[in-house]
Coordinates of C-alpha atoms in Angstrom, one line a residue:
X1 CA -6.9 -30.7 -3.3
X2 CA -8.1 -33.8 -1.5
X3 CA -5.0 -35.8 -2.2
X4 CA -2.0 -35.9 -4.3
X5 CA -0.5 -40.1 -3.8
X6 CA 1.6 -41.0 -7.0
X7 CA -0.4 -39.5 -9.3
X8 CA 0.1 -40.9 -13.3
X9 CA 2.7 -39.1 -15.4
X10 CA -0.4 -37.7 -17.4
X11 CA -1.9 -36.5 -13.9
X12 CA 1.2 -35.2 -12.2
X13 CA 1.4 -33.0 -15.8
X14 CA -1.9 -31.7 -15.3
X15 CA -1.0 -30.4 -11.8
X16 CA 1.8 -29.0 -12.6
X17 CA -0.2 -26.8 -15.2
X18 CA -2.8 -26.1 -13.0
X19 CA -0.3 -24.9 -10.3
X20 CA 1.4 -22.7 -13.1
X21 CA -1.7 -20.9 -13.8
X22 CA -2.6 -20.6 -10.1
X23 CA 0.6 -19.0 -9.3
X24 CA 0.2 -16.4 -12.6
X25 CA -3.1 -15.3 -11.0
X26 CA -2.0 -14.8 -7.5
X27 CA 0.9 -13.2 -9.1
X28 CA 3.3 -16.2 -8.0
X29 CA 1.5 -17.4 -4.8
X30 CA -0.7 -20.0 -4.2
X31 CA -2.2 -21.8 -0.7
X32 CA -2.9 -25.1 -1.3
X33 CA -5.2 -27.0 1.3
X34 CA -4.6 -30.6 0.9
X35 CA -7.4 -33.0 2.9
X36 CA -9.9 -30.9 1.6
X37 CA -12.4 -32.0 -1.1
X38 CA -13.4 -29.6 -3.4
X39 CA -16.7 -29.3 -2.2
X40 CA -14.9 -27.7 1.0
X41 CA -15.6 -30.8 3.0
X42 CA -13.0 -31.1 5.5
X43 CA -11.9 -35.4 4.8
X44 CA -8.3 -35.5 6.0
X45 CA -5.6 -37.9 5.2
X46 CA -3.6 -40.0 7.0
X47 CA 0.0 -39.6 8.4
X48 CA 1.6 -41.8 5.1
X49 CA -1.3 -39.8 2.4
X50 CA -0.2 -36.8 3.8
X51 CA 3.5 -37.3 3.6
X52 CA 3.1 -38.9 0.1
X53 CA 0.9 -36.2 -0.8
X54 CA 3.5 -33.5 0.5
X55 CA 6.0 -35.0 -1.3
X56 CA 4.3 -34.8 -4.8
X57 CA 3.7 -31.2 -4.0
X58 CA 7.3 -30.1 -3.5
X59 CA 7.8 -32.4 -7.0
X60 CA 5.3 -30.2 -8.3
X61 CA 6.8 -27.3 -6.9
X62 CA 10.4 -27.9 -8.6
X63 CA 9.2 -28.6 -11.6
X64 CA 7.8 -24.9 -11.7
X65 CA 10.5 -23.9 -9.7
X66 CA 8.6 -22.6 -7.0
X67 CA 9.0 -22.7 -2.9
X68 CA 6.7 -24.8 -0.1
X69 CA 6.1 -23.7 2.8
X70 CA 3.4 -25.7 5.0
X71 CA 1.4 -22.7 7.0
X72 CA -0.7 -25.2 9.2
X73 CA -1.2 -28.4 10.3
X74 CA -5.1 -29.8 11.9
X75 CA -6.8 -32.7 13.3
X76 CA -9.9 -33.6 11.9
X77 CA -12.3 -35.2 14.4
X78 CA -13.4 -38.1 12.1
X79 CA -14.9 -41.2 12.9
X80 CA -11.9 -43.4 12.0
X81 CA -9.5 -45.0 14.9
X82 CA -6.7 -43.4 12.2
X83 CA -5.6 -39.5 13.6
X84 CA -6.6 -37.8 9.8
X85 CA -4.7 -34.3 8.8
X86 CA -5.7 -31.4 6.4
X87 CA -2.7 -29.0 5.7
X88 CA -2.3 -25.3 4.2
X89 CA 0.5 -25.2 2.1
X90 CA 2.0 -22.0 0.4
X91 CA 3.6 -22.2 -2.3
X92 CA 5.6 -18.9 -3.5
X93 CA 7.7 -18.5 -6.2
X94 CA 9.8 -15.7 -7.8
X95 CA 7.6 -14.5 -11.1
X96 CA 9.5 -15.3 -14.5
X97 CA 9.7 -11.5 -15.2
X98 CA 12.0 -11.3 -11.8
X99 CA 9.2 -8.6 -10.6
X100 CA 8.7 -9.8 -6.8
X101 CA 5.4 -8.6 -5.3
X102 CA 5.7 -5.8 -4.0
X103 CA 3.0 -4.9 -1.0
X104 CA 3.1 -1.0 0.1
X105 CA 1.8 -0.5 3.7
X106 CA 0.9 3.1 5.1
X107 CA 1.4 2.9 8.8
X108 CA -0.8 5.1 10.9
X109 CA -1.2 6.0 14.8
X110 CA -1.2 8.8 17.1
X111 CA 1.9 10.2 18.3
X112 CA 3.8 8.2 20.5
X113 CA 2.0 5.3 19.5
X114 CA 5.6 3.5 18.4
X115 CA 5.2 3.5 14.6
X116 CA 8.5 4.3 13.6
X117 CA 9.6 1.8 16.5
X118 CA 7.8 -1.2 15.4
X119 CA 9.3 -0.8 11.7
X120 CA 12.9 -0.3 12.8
X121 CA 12.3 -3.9 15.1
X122 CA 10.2 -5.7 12.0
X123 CA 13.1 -4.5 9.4
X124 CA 16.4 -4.1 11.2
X125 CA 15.8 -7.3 13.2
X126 CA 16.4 -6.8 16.7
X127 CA 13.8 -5.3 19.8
X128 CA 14.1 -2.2 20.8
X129 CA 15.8 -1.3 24.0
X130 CA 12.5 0.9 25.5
X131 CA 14.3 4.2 24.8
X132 CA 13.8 4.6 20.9
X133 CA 17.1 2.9 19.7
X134 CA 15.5 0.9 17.0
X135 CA 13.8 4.0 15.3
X136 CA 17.2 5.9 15.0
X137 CA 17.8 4.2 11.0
X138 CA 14.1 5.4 10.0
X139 CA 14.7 9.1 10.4
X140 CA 15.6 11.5 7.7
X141 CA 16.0 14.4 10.0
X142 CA 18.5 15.6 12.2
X143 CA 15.6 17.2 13.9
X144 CA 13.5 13.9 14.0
X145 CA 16.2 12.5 15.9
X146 CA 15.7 14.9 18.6
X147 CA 11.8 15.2 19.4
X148 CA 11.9 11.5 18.6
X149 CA 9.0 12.8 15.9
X150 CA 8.7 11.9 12.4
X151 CA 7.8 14.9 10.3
X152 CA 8.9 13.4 7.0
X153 CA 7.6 10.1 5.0
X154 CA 9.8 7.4 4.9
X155 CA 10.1 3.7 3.4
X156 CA 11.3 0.9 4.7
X157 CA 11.5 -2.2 3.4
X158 CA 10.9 -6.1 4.8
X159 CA 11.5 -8.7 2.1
X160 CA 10.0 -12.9 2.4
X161 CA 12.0 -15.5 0.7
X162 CA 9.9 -17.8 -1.3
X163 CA 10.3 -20.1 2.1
X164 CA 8.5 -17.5 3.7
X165 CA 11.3 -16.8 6.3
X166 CA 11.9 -12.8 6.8
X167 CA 14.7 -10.9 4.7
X168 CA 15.7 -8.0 6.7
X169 CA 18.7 -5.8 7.1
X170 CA 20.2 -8.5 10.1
X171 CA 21.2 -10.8 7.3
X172 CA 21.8 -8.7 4.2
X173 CA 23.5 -5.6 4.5
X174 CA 22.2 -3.6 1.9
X175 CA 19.0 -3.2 0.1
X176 CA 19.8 -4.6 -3.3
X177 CA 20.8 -7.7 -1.3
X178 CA 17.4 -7.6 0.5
X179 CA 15.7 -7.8 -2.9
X180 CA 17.7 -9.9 -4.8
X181 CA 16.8 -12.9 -2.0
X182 CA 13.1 -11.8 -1.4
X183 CA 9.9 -13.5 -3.2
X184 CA 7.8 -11.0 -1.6
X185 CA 8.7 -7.5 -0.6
X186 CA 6.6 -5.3 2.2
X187 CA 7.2 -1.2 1.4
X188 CA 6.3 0.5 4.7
X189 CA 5.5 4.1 4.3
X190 CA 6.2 5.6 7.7
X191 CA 4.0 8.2 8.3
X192 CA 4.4 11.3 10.8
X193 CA 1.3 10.5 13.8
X194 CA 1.8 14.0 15.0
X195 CA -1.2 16.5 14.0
X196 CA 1.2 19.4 13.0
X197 CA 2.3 17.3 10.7
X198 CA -1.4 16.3 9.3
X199 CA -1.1 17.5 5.5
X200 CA 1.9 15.2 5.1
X201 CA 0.0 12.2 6.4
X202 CA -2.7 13.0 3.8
X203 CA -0.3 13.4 1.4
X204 CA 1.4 9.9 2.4
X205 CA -1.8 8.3 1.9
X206 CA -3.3 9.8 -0.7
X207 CA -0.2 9.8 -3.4
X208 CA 1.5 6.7 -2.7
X209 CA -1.3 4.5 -3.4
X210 CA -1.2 1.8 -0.5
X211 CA -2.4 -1.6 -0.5
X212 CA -3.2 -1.7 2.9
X213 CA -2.9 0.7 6.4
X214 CA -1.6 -0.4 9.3
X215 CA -3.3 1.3 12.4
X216 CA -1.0 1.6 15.4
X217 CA -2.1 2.1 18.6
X218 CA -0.3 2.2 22.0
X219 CA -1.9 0.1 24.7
X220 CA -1.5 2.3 27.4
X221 CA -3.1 5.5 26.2
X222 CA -5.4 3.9 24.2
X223 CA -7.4 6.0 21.1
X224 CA -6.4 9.4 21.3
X225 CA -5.0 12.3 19.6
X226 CA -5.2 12.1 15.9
X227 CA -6.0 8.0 15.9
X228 CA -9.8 8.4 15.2
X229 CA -8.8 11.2 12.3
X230 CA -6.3 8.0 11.3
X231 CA -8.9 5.2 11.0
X232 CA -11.1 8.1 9.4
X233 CA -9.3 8.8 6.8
X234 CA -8.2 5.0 5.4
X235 CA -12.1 4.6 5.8
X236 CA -12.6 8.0 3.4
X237 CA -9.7 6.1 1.1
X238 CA -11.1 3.0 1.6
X239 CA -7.6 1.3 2.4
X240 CA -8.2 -2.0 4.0
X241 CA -6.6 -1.8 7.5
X242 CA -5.1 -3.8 9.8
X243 CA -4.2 -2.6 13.7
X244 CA -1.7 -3.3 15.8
X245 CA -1.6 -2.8 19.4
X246 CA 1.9 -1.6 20.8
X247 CA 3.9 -1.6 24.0
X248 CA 1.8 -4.4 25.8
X249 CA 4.9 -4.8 28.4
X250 CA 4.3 -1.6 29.8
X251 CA 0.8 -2.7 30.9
X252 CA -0.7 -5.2 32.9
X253 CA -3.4 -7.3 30.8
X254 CA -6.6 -5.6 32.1
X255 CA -5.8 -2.7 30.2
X256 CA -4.5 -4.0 27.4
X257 CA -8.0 -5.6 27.3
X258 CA -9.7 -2.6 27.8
X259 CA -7.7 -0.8 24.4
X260 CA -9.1 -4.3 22.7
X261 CA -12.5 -3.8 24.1
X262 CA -12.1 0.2 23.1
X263 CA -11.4 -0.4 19.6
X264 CA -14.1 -2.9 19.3
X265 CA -16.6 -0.9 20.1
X266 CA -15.8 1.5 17.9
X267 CA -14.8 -0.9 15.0
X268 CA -18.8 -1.8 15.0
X269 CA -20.4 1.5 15.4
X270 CA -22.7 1.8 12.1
X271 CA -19.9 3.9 10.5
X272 CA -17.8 1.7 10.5
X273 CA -19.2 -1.8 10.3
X274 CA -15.9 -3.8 10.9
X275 CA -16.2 -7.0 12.2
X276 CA -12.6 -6.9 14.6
X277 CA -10.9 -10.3 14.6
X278 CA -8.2 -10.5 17.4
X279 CA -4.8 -12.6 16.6
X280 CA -3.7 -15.1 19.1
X281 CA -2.0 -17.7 17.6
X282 CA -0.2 -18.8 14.5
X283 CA -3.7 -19.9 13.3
X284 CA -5.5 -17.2 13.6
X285 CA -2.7 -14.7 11.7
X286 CA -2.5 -17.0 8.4
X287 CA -7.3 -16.8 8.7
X288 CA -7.0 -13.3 9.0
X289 CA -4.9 -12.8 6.0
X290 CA -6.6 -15.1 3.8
X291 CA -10.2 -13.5 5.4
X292 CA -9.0 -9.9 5.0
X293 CA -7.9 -9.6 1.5
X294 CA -11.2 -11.2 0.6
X295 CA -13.6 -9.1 2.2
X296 CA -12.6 -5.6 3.5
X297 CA -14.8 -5.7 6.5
X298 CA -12.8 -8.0 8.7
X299 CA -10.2 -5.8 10.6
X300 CA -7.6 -7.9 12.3
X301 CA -6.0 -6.8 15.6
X302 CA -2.7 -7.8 16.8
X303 CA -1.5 -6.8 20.3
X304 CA 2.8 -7.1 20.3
X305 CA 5.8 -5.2 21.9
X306 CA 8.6 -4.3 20.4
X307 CA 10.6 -4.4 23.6
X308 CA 9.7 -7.7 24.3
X309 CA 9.3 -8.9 21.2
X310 CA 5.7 -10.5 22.5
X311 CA 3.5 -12.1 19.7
X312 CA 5.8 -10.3 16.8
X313 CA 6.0 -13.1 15.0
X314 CA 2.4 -13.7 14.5
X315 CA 2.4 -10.0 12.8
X316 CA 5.5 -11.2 10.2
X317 CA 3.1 -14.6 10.1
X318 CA 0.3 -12.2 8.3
X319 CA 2.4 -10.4 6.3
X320 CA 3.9 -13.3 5.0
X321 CA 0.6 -14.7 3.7
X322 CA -1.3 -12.0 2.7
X323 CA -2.3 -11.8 -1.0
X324 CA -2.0 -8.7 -3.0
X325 CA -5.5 -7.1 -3.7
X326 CA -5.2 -7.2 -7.7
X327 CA -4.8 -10.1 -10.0
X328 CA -2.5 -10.5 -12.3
X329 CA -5.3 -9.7 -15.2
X330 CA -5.9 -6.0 -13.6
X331 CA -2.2 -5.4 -13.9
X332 CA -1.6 -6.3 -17.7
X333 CA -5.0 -4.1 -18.3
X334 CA -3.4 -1.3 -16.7
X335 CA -0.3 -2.0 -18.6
X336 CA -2.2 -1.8 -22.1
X337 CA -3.0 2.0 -21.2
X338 CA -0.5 4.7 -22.0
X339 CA 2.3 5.6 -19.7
X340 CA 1.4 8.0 -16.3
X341 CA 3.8 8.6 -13.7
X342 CA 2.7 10.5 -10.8
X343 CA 5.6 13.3 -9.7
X344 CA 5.8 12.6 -5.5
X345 CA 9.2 13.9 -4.9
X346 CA 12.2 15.6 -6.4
X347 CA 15.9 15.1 -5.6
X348 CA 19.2 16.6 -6.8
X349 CA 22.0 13.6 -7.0
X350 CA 25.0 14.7 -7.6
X351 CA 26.9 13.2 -10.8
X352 CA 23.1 12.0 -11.8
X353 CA 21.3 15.3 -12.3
X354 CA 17.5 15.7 -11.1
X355 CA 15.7 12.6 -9.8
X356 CA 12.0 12.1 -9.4
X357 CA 10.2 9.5 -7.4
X358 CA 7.1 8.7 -7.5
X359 CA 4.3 6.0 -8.9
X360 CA 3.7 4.7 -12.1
X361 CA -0.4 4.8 -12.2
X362 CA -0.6 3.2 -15.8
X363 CA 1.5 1.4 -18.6
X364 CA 5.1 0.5 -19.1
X365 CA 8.0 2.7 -18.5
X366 CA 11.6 1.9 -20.4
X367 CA 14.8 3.6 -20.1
X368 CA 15.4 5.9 -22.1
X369 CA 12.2 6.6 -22.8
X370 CA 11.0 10.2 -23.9
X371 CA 7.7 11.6 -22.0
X372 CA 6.7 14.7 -21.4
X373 CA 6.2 16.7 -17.6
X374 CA 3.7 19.2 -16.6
X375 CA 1.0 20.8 -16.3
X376 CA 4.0 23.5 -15.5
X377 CA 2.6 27.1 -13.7
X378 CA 0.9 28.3 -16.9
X379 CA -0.7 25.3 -18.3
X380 CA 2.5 23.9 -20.6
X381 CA 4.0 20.3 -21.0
X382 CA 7.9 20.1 -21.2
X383 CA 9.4 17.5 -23.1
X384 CA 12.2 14.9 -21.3
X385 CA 13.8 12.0 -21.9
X386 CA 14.1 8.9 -18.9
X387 CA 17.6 8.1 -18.3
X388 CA 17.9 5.5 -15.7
X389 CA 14.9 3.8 -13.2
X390 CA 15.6 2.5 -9.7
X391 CA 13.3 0.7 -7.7
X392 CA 14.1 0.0 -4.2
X393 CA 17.3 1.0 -4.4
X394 CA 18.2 -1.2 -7.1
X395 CA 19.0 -0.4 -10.9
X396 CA 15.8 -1.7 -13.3
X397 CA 15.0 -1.5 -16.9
X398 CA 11.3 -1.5 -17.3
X399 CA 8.5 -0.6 -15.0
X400 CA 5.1 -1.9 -14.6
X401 CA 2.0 0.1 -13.9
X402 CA 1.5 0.2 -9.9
X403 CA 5.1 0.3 -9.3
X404 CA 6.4 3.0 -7.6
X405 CA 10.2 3.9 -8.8
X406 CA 12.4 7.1 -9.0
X407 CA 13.3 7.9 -12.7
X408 CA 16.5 9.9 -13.2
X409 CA 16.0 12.5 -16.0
X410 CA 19.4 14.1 -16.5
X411 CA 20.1 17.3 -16.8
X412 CA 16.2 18.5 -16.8
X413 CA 16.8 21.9 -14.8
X414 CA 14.8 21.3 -11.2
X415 CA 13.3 24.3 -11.2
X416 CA 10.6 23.3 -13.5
X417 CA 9.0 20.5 -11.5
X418 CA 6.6 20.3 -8.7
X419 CA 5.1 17.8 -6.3
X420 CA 1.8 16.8 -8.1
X421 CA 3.2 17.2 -11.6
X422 CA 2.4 14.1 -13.7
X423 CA 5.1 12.8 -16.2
X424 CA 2.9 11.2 -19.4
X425 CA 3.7 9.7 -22.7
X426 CA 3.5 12.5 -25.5
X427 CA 0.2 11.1 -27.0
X428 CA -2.0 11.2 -25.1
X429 CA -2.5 14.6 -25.1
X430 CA -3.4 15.2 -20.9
X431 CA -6.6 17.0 -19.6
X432 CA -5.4 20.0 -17.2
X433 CA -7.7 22.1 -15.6
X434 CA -8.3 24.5 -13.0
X435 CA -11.9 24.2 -12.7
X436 CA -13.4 21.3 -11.3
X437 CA -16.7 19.9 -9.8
X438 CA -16.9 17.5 -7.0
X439 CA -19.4 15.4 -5.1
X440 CA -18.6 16.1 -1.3
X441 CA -19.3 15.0 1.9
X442 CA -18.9 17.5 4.9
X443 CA -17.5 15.3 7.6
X444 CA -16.6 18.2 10.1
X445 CA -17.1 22.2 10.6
X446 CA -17.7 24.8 13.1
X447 CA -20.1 26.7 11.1
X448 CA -21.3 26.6 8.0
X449 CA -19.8 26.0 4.2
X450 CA -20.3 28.4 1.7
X451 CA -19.0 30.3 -1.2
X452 CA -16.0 32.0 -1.5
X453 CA -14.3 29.4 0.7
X454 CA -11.1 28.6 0.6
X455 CA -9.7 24.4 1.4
X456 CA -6.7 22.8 1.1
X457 CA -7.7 20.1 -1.7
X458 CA -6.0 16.8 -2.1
X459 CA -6.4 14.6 -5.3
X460 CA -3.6 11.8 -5.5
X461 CA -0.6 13.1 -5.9
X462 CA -1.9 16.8 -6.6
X463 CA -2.1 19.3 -3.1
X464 CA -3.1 22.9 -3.6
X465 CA -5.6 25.3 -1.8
X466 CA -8.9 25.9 -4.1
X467 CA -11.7 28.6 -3.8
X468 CA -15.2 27.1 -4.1
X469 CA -17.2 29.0 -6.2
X470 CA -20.3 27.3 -6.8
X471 CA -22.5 25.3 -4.7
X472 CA -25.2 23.5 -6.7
X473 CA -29.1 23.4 -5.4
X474 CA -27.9 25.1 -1.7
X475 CA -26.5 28.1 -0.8
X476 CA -24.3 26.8 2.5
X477 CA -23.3 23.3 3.5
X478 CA -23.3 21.7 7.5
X479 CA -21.9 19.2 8.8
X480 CA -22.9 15.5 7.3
X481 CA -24.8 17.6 4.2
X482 CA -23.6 16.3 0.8
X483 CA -23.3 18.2 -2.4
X484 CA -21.9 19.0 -6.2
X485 CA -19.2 21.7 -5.4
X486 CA -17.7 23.7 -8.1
X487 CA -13.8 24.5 -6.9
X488 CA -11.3 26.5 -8.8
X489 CA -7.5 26.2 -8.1
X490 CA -5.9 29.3 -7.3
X491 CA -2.1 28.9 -8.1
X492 CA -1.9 26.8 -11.3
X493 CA -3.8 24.4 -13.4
X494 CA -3.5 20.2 -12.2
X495 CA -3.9 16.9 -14.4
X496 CA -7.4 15.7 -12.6
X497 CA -9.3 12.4 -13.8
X498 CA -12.9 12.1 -13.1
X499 CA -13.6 9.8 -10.3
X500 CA -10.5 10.4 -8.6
X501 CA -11.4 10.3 -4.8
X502 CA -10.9 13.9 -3.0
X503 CA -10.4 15.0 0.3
X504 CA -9.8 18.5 1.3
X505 CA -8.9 20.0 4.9
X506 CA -8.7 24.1 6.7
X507 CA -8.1 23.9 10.1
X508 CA -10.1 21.8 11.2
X509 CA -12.5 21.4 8.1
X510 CA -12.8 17.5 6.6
X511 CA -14.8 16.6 3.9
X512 CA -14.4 13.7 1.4
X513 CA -15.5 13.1 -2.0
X514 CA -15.1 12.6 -5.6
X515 CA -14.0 14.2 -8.9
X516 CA -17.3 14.4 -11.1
X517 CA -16.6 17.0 -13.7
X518 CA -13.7 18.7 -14.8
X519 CA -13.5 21.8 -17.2
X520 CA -10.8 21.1 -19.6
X521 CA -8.0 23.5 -20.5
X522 CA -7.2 22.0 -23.8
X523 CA -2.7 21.5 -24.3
X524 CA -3.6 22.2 -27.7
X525 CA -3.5 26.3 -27.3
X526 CA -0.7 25.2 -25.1
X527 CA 1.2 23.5 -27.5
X528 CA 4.3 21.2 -26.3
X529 CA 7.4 22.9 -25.2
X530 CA 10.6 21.5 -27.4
X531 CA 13.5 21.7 -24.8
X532 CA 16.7 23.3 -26.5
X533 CA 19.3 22.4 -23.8
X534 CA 19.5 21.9 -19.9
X535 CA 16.4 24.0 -18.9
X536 CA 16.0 25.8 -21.7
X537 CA 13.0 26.7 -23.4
X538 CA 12.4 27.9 -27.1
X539 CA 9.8 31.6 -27.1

């Protein structure tokens, strides 16, 4: 907007509207640059346009009941004696549906690189002491605690007010009280760095679904270990990522530098193709945000300590602005389709029963709502009935496609589910199969690929080892060689979709890929399981 002085009541309407339907399709967000004509040329205002203008802005703002924020301020060198302005504004507000935005971030790094560390600072609140005391609330293990490792995946959460100031656990004890006063919420999936602990990593990544990565990487070992395997695999996933350079106080600034310089280089190599933008200032976080959700190919780096506390703020000054990657319209699409939740983990709670968690891919989801579960270990789909959803901790009636939730199902006997299950809605009769062909790409192997093979295969939320039994047109596969593989599952049958990206692993065996064919068990043979009582099923 060039500029907003006193506008007519017939004006200050339209505005209003406009700003309405700006916020539905950045899913209430907006940035506002005021100065600006719409041509992009940078005009400026003076100091009394500006306030004026600022001032109509925030009317605007109540009157859709929405938050300002200003983001930055700049001088425009114009040729008047007058100092002239343009402004970024944000203006956030919490969506009518009371469904904050929810970002998830996978955070990646080598060992030791101070993953776990830099979460427990962002979302407890307060800088570590140098010996791992902020990580201690992250673990789930006793035996994380120990090595100092994470093994597991875990979530934390870092809410934004629609002020854009940070809503962490310093304020608000719990987590409902987090989410009740956040706009914008931040899910960071912790994931383990360690290379024992690879196929949970994949897993991390490959069934939660995640906005965006966030590549850690400590300054003074630089890129080792499992961090090129990191960046490799959000590039095979094609997760936009971020990095973040830790533990800057424990080096001097050459070699700091010389990590920057490191990463550049291999940022641009032709695999690649990044273009590394480093953050230095305020400035330069709330450009890279805008920049990065626009075009995947910009890779901002931050370097920060968590002991210090050095340039932290610049990192919560990104993740404050950045947009989410789909529009509103993508959502409500993906809403139309029937329901599909994908199984990622299974609980026991006492006085509640079994407890799944997971992500709903498409639809709605209500409570009380009656789906059914499989494909169980001989191709079957058990009825079951949704009792109660949470989402972060927090009691909810519906869910939204994209959402990730845990669904309490009663007294559905645990036995029956698995990791990779998908829960559907009883119409649309699921495709299950334990043949499949895929399109591959061989990224790594000692010697060559060929039939009779066996890989660990990940598709979303489904892990199991497959056999390959068919290569087309070629009899063995090296390293960089692409090719239609046929695989065959060798436990049980999986719900697949075609399309769906791939990635499968043995040792030291990485190839990516997609789902191009599946052969189709039809559920009709199968027929639906009615479920008598607890766990039981009718013969």
């Amino acid at each position: 907007q060039l500029k907003l002085v006193n506008p007519s009541q017939y004006r200050f309407e339209h505005l209003v509207t406009q700003m309405k339907w700006r916020l539905q399709e950045g899913r209430g967000e907006a940035v506002y640059q005021i100065g600006v004509e719409d041509n992009g040329l940078l005009v400026g205002l003076s100091e009394e346009e500006m306030r004026a203008s600022l001032k109509t802005l925030r009317r605007m703002a109540e009157k859709v009941g929405a938050d300002i924020t200003v983001l930055r301020e700049r001088e425009v060198d114009y040729d008047s004696d007058v100092p002239r302005k343009i402004t970024e504004v944000l203006v956030r507000k919490v969506p009518d549906n009371q469904q904050f935005l929810d970002l998830r971030v996978a955070v990646l790094g080598n060992v030791d690189s101070g993953k776990s560390t830099l979460l427990g600072v962002l979302t407890q609140g307060e800088l570590d002491n140098g010996r791992g005391r902020a990580r201690l609330n992250l673990f789930r293990h006793l035996h994380e605690i120990q090595s100092g490792r994470t093994s597991s995946i875990s979530f934390e959460i870092l809410g934004f007010n629609s002020k854009g100031e940070v809503v962490n656990y310093s304020d608000s004890r719990t987590a409902e009280e987090i989410c009740e006063s956040s706009s914008k919420m931040i899910t960071f999936i912790d994931l383990a760095g360690h290379h024992k602990y690879l196929k949970t990593t994949i897993f991390g990544l490959t069934s939660y679904c995640p906005d965006f990565a966030m590549l850690v990487v400590s300054a003074n070992t630089g890129i080792a270990g499992t961090t090129r395997e990191h960046l490799g695999l959000a590039m095979a996933l094609k997760v936009p990522f971020f990095i973040v350079i830790s533990k800057v106080d424990l080096c001097s600034k050459a070699t700091v530098e010389r990590t920057v310089k490191q990463l550049e280089r291999i940022l641009k190599q032709p695999g690649c193709n990044k273009l590394p933008l480093l953050v230095n200032s305020d400035d330069d976080a709330v450009t890279a945000a805008q920049q990065f959700a626009q075009s995947p190919n910009i890779t901002p780096i931050f370097t920060l300590s968590s002991v210090s506390g050095e340039n932290l703020d610049l990192l919560k000054v990104f993740l404050n602005v950045l947009p989410p990657l789909t529009n509103s319209k993508e959502q409500e699409e993906l809403m139309q389709q029937l329901t599909e939740f994908q199984v990622d983990e299974i609980y026991t709670v006492p006085e509640v029963g079994t407890v799944v968690g997971g992500t709903l891919s498409s639809g709605i989801c209500r409570e009380g709502e009656n789906l059914v579960v499989g494909p169980t270990d001989d191709g079957k789909f058990l009825r079951l009935k949704v009792c109660s959803i949470q989402r972060n901790r927090s009691a909810c009636r519906v869910l939204r496609a994209g959402q990730a939730a845990t669904l309490a199902l009663g007294p559905f006997d645990r036995a029956l589910l698995r990791k990779g299950m998908v829960m559907v809605s009883p119409e649309m009769n699921p495709t299950i199969c334990s043949v499949f062909e895929a399109e591959i790409v061989l990224l790594f192997h000692a010697t060559t690929f060929r039939k009779g093979f066996q890989v660990t295969v990940h598709v979303g939320n489904v892990r199991q080892t497959a056999i390959v039994e068919k290569i087309h047109g070629k009899d063995k596969l090296r390293t960089g060689e692409k090719a239609v593989v046929r695989f065959r599952f060798i436990k049980h049958p999986e719900y697949l979709k075609i399309g769906a990206k791939l990635l499968f692993r043995e040792g030291v065996t990485k190839g990516i890929g997609h789902v191009t064919d599946l052969q189709a068990i039809t559920t009709k043979e199968n027929g639906l399981e009615e479920s008598l009582g607890p766990g039981q099923l009718s013969f």
